[in-house]
PDB file of C-alpha atoms and ligand atoms in Angstrom:
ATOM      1  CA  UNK G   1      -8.389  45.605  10.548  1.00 97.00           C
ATOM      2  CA  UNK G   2      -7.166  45.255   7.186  1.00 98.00           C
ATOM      3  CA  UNK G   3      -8.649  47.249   3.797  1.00 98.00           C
ATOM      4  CA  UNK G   4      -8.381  45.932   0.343  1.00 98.00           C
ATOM      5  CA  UNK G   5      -9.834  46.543  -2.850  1.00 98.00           C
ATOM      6  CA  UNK G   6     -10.913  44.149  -5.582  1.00 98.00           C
ATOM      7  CA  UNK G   7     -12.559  44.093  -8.486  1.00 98.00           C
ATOM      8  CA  UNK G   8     -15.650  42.228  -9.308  1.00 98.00           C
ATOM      9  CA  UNK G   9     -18.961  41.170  -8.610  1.00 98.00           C
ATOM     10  CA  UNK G  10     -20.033  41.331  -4.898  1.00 98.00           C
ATOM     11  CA  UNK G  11     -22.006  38.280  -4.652  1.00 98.00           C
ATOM     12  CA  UNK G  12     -19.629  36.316  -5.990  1.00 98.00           C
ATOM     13  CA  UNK G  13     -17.392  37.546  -2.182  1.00 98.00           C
ATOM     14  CA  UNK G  14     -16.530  34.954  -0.086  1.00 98.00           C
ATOM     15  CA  UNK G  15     -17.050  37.002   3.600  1.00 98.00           C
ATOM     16  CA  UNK G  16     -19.380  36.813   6.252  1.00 98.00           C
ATOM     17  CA  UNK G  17     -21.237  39.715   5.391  1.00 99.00           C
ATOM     18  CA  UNK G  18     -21.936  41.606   2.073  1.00 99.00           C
ATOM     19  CA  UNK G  19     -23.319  45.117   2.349  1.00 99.00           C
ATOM     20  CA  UNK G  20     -26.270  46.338   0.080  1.00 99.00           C
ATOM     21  CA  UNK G  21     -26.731  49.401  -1.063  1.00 99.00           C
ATOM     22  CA  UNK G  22     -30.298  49.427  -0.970  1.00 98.00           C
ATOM     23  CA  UNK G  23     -33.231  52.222  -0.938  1.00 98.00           C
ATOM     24  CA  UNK G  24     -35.369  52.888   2.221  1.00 98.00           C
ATOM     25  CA  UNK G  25     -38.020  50.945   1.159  1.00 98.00           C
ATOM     26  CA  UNK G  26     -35.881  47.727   1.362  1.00 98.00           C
ATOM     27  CA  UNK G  27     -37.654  46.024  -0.903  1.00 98.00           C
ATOM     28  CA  UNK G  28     -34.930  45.643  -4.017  1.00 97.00           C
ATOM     29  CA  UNK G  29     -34.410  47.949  -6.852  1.00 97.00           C
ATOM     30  CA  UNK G  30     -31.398  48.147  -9.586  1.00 97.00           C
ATOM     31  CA  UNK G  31     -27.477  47.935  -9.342  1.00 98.00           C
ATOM     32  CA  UNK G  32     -25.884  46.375  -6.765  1.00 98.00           C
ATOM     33  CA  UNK G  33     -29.144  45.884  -4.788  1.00 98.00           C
ATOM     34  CA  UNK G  34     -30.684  44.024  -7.666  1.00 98.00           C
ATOM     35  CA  UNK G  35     -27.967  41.574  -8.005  1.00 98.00           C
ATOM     36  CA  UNK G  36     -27.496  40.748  -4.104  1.00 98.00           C
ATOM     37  CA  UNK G  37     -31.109  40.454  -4.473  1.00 98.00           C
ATOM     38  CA  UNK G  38     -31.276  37.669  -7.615  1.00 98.00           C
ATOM     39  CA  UNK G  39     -27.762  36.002  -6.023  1.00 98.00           C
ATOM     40  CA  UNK G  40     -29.829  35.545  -2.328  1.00 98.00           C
ATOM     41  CA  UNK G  41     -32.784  34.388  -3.937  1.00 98.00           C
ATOM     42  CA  UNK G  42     -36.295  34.902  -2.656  1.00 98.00           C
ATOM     43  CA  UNK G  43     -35.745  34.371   1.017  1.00 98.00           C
ATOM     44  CA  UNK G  44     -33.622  37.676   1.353  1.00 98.00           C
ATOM     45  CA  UNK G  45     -36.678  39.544  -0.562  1.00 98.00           C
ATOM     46  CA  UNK G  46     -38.783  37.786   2.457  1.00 98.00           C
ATOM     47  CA  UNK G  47     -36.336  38.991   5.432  1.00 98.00           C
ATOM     48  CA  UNK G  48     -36.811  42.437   4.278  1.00 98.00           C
ATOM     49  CA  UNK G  49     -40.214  42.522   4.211  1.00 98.00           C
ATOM     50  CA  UNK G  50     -40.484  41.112   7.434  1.00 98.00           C
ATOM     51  CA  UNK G  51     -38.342  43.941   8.835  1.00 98.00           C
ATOM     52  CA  UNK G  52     -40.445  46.483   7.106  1.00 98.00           C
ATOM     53  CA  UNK G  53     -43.825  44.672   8.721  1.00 98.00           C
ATOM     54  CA  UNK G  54     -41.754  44.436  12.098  1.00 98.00           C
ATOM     55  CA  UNK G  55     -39.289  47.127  13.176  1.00 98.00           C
ATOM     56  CA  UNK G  56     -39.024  49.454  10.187  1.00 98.00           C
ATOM     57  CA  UNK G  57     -42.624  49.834   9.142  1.00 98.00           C
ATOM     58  CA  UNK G  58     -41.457  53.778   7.307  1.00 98.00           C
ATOM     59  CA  UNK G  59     -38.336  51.796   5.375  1.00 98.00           C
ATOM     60  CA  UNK G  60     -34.577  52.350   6.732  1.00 98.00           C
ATOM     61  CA  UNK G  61     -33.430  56.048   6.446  1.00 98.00           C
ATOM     62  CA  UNK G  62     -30.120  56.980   4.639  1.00 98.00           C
ATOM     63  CA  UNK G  63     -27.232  56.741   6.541  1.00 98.00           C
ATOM     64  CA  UNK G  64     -28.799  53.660   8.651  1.00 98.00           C
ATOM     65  CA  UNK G  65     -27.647  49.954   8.033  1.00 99.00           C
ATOM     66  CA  UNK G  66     -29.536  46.363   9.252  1.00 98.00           C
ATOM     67  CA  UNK G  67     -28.746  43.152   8.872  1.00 98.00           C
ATOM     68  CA  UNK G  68     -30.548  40.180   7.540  1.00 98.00           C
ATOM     69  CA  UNK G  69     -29.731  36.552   6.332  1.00 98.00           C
ATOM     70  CA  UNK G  70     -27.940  36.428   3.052  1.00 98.00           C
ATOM     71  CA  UNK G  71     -30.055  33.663   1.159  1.00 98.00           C
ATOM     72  CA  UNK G  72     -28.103  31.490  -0.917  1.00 98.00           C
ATOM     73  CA  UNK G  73     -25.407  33.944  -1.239  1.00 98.00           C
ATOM     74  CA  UNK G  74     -22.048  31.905   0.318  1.00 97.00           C
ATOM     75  CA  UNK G  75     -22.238  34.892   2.900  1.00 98.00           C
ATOM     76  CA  UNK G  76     -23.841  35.166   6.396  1.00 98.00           C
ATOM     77  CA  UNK G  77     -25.799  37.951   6.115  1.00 98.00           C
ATOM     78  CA  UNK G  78     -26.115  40.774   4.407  1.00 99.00           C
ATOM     79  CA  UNK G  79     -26.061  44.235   5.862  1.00 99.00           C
ATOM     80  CA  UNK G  80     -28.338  46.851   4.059  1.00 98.00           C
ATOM     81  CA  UNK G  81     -27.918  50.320   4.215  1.00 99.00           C
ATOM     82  CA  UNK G  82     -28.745  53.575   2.152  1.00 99.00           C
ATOM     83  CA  UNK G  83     -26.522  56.152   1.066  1.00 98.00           C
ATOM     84  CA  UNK G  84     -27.409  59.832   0.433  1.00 99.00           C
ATOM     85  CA  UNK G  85     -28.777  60.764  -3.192  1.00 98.00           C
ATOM     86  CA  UNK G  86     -25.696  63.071  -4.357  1.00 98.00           C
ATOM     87  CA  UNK G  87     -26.636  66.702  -4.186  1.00 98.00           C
ATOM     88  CA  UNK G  88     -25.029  69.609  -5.526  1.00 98.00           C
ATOM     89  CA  UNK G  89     -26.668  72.054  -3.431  1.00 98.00           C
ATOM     90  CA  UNK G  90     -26.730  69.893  -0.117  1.00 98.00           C
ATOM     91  CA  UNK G  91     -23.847  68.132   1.422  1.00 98.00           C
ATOM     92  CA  UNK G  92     -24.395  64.860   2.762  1.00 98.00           C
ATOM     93  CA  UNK G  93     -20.757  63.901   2.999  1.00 98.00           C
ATOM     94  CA  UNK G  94     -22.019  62.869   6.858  1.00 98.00           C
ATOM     95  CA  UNK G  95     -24.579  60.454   5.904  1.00 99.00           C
ATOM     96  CA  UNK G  96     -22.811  58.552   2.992  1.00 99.00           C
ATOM     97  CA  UNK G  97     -19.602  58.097   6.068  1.00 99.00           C
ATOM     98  CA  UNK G  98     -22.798  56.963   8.777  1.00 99.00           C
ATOM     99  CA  UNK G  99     -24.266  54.407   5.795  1.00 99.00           C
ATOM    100  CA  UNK G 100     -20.124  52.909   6.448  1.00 99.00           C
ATOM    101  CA  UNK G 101     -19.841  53.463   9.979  1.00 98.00           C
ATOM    102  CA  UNK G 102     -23.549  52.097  10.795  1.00 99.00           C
ATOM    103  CA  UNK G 103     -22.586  48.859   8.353  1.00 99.00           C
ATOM    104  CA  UNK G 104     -19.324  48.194  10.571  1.00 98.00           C
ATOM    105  CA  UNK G 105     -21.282  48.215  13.830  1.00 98.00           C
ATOM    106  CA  UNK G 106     -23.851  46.182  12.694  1.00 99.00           C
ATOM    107  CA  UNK G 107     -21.088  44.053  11.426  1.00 98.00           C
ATOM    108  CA  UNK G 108     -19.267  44.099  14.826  1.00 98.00           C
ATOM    109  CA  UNK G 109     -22.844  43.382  16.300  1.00 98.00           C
ATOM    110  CA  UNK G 110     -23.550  40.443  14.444  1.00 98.00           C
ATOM    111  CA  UNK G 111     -20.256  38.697  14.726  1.00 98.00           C
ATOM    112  CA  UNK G 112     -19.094  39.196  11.149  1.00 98.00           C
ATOM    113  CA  UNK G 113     -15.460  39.225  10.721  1.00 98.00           C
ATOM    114  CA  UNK G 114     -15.345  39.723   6.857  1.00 98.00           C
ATOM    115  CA  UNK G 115     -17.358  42.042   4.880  1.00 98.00           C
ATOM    116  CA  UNK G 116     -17.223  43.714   1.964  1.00 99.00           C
ATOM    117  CA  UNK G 117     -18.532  47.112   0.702  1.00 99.00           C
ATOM    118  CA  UNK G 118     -19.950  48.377  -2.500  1.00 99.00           C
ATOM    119  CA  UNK G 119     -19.357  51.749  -3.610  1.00 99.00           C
ATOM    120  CA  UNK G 120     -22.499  53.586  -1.911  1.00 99.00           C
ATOM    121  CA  UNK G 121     -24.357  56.153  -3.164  1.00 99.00           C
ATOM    122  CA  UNK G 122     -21.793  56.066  -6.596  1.00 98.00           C
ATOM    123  CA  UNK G 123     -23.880  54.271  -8.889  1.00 98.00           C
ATOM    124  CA  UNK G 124     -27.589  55.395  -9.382  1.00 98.00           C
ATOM    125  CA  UNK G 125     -27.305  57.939  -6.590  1.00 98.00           C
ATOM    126  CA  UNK G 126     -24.663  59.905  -8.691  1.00 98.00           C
ATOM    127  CA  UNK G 127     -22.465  60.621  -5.948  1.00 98.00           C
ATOM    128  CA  UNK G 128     -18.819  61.323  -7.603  1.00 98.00           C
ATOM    129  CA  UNK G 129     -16.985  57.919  -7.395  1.00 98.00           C
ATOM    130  CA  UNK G 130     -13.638  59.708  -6.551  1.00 98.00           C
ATOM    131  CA  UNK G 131     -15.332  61.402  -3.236  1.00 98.00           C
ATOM    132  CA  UNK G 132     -17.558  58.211  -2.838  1.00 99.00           C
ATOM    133  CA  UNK G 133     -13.916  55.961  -2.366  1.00 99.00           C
ATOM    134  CA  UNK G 134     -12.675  59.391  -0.329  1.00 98.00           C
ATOM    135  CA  UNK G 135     -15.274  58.980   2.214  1.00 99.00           C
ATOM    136  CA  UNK G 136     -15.639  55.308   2.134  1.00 99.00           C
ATOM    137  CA  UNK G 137     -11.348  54.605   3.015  1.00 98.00           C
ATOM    138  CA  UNK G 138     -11.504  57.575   5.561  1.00 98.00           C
ATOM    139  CA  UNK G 139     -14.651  56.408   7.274  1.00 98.00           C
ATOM    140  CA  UNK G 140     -13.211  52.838   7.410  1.00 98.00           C
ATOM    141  CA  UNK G 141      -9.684  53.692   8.347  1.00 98.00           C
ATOM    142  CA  UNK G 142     -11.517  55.956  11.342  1.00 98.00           C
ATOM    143  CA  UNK G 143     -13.437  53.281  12.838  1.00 98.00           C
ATOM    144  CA  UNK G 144     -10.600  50.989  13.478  1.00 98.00           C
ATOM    145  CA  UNK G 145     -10.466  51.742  17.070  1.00 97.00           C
ATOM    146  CA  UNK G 146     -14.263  51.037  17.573  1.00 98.00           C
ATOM    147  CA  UNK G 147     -14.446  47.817  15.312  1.00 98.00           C
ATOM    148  CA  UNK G 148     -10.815  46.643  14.630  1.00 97.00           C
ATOM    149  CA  UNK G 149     -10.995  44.184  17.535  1.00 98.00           C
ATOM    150  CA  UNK G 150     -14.173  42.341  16.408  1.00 98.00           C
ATOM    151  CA  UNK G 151     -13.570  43.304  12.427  1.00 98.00           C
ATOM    152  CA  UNK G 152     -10.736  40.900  10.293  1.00 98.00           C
ATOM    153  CA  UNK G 153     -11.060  42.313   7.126  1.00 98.00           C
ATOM    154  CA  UNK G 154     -12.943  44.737   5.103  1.00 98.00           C
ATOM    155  CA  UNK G 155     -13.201  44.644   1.172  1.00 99.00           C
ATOM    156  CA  UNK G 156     -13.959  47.632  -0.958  1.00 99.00           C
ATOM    157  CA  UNK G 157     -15.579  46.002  -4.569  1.00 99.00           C
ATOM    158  CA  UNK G 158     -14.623  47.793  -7.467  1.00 98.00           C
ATOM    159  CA  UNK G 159     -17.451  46.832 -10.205  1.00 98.00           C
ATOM    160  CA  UNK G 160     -15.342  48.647 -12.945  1.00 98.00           C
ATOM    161  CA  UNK G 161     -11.696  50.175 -13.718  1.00 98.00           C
ATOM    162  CA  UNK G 162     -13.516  53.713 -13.140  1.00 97.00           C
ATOM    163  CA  UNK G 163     -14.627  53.009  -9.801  1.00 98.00           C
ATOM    164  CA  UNK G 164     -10.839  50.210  -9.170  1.00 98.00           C
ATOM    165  CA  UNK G 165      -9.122  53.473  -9.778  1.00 98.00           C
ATOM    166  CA  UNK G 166     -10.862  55.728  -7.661  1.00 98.00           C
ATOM    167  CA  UNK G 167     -10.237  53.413  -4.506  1.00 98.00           C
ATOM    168  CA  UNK G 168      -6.895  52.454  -4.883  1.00 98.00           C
ATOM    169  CA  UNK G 169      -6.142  56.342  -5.176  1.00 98.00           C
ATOM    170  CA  UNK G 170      -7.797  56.550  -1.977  1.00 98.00           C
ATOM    171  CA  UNK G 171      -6.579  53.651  -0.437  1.00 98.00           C
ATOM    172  CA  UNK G 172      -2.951  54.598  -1.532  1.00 98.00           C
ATOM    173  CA  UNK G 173      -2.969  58.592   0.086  1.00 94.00           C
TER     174      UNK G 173
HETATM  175  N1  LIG R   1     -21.034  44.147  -7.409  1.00 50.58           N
HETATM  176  C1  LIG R   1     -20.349  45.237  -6.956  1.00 50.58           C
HETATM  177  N2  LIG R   1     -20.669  46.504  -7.249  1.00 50.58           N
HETATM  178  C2  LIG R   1     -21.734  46.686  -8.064  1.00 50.58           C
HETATM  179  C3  LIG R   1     -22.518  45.617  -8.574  1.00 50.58           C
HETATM  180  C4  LIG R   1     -22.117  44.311  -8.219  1.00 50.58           C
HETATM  181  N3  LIG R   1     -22.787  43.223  -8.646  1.00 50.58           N
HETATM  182  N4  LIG R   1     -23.513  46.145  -9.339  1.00 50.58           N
HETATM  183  C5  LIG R   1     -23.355  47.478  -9.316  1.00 50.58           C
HETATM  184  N5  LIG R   1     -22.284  47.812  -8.564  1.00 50.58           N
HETATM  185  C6  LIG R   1     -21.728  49.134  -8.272  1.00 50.58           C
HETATM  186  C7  LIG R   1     -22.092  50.260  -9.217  1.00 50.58           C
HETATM  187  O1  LIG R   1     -21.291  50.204 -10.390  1.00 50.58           O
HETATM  188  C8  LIG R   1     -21.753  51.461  -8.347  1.00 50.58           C
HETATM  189  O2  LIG R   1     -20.372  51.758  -8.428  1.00 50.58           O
HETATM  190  O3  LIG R   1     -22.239  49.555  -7.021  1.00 50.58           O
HETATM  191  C9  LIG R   1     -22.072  50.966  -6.922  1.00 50.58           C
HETATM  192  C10 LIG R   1     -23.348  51.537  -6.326  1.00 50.58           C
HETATM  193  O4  LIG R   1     -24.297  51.698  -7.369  1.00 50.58           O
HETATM  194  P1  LIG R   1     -25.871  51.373  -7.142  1.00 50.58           P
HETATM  195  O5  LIG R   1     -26.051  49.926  -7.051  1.00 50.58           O
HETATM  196  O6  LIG R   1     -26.608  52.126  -8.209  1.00 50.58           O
HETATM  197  O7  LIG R   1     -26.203  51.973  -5.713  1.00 50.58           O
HETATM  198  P2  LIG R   1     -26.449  53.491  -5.266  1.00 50.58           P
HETATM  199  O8  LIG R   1     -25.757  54.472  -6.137  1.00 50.58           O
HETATM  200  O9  LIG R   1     -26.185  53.502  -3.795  1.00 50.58           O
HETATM  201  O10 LIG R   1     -28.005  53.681  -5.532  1.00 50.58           O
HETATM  202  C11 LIG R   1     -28.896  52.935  -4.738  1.00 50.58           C
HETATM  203  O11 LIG R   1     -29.974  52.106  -6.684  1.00 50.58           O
HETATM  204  O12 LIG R   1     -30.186  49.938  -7.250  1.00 50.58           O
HETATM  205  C12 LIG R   1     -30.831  50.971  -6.654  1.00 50.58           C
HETATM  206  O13 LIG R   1     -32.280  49.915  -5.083  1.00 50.58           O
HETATM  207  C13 LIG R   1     -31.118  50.705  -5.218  1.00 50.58           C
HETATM  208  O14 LIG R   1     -32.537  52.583  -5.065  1.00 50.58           O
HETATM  209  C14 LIG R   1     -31.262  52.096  -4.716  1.00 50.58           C
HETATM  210  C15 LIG R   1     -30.199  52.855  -5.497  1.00 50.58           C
END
């Protein structure tokens, strides 16, 4: 299973699956959620709410991941999951690595070969981007045995230099 970084725009990732990190209510918001969100088009807006009249009436908790189609995004499907709101007093180090290992089984699960990963949790949810690419590589790199047979390729997406930097340091150690 290989790792790489680039930098860019996720939607514009040619894989079989792009992961969103979205809220619990699944129903779009900002950042990277809003622009998987107005890349898929209206049909991904309608998968979610189907899951949220269907199987996750209370919204997907943190740390959880589920997959949908991806709309008219040049991806499969897309694999929402929430990361922990950063919190100085709390740490939820464990649930920001489950929002990676949860994607990568769903991946596995769905057939999905390719995928590529936000940073979770670093944008809006103020988690520190260095220890947001820290847990991200080590979480990936640790589910290779569980996933590496059924998983190609994964792609960290860098939106900025800030956030480039951070995972190439942790790609790199
Ligand atoms: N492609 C790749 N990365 C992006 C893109 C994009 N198009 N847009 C934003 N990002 C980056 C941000 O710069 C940040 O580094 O994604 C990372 C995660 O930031 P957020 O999207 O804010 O996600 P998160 O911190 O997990 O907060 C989730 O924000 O948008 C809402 O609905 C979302 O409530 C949820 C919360």
């Amino acid at each position: 299973m290989k790792l790489q970084l680039v930098t860019g725009d996720i939607t514009t990732m040619r894989v079989h699956a792009v992961v969103n990190a979205a809220n619990s209510t699944l129903l779009g918001g900002g950042g990277v959620d809003g622009a998987i969100h107005a890349a898929a088009g209206p049909q991904l807006l309608a998968a979610c709410r189907i899951i949220r009249d269907t199987v996750l009436p209370e919204g997907l908790a943190p740390g959880r991941a589920i997959s949908t189609t991806a709309g008219a995004l040049s991806a499969k499907w897309v694999i929402h999951t929430v990361g922990p709101v950063y919190s100085i007093t709390e740490d939820r180090s464990e649930t920001l690595a489950s929002a990676y290992r949860e994607s990568l089984r769903v991946a596995q699960h769905v057939g999905a070969r390719t995928l590529a990963f936000p940073a979770i949790s670093a944008g809006v949810y103020g988690w520190p981007m260095a220890d947001a690419a820290r847990i991200a590589v080590e979480t990936v790199r640790a589910m290779t045995a569980e996933v590496g047979a059924d998983i190609d390729e994964v792609t960290f997406v860098a939106f900025d230099e800030r956030a480039a930097r951070a995972f190439r340091t942790a790609l790199d150690n």
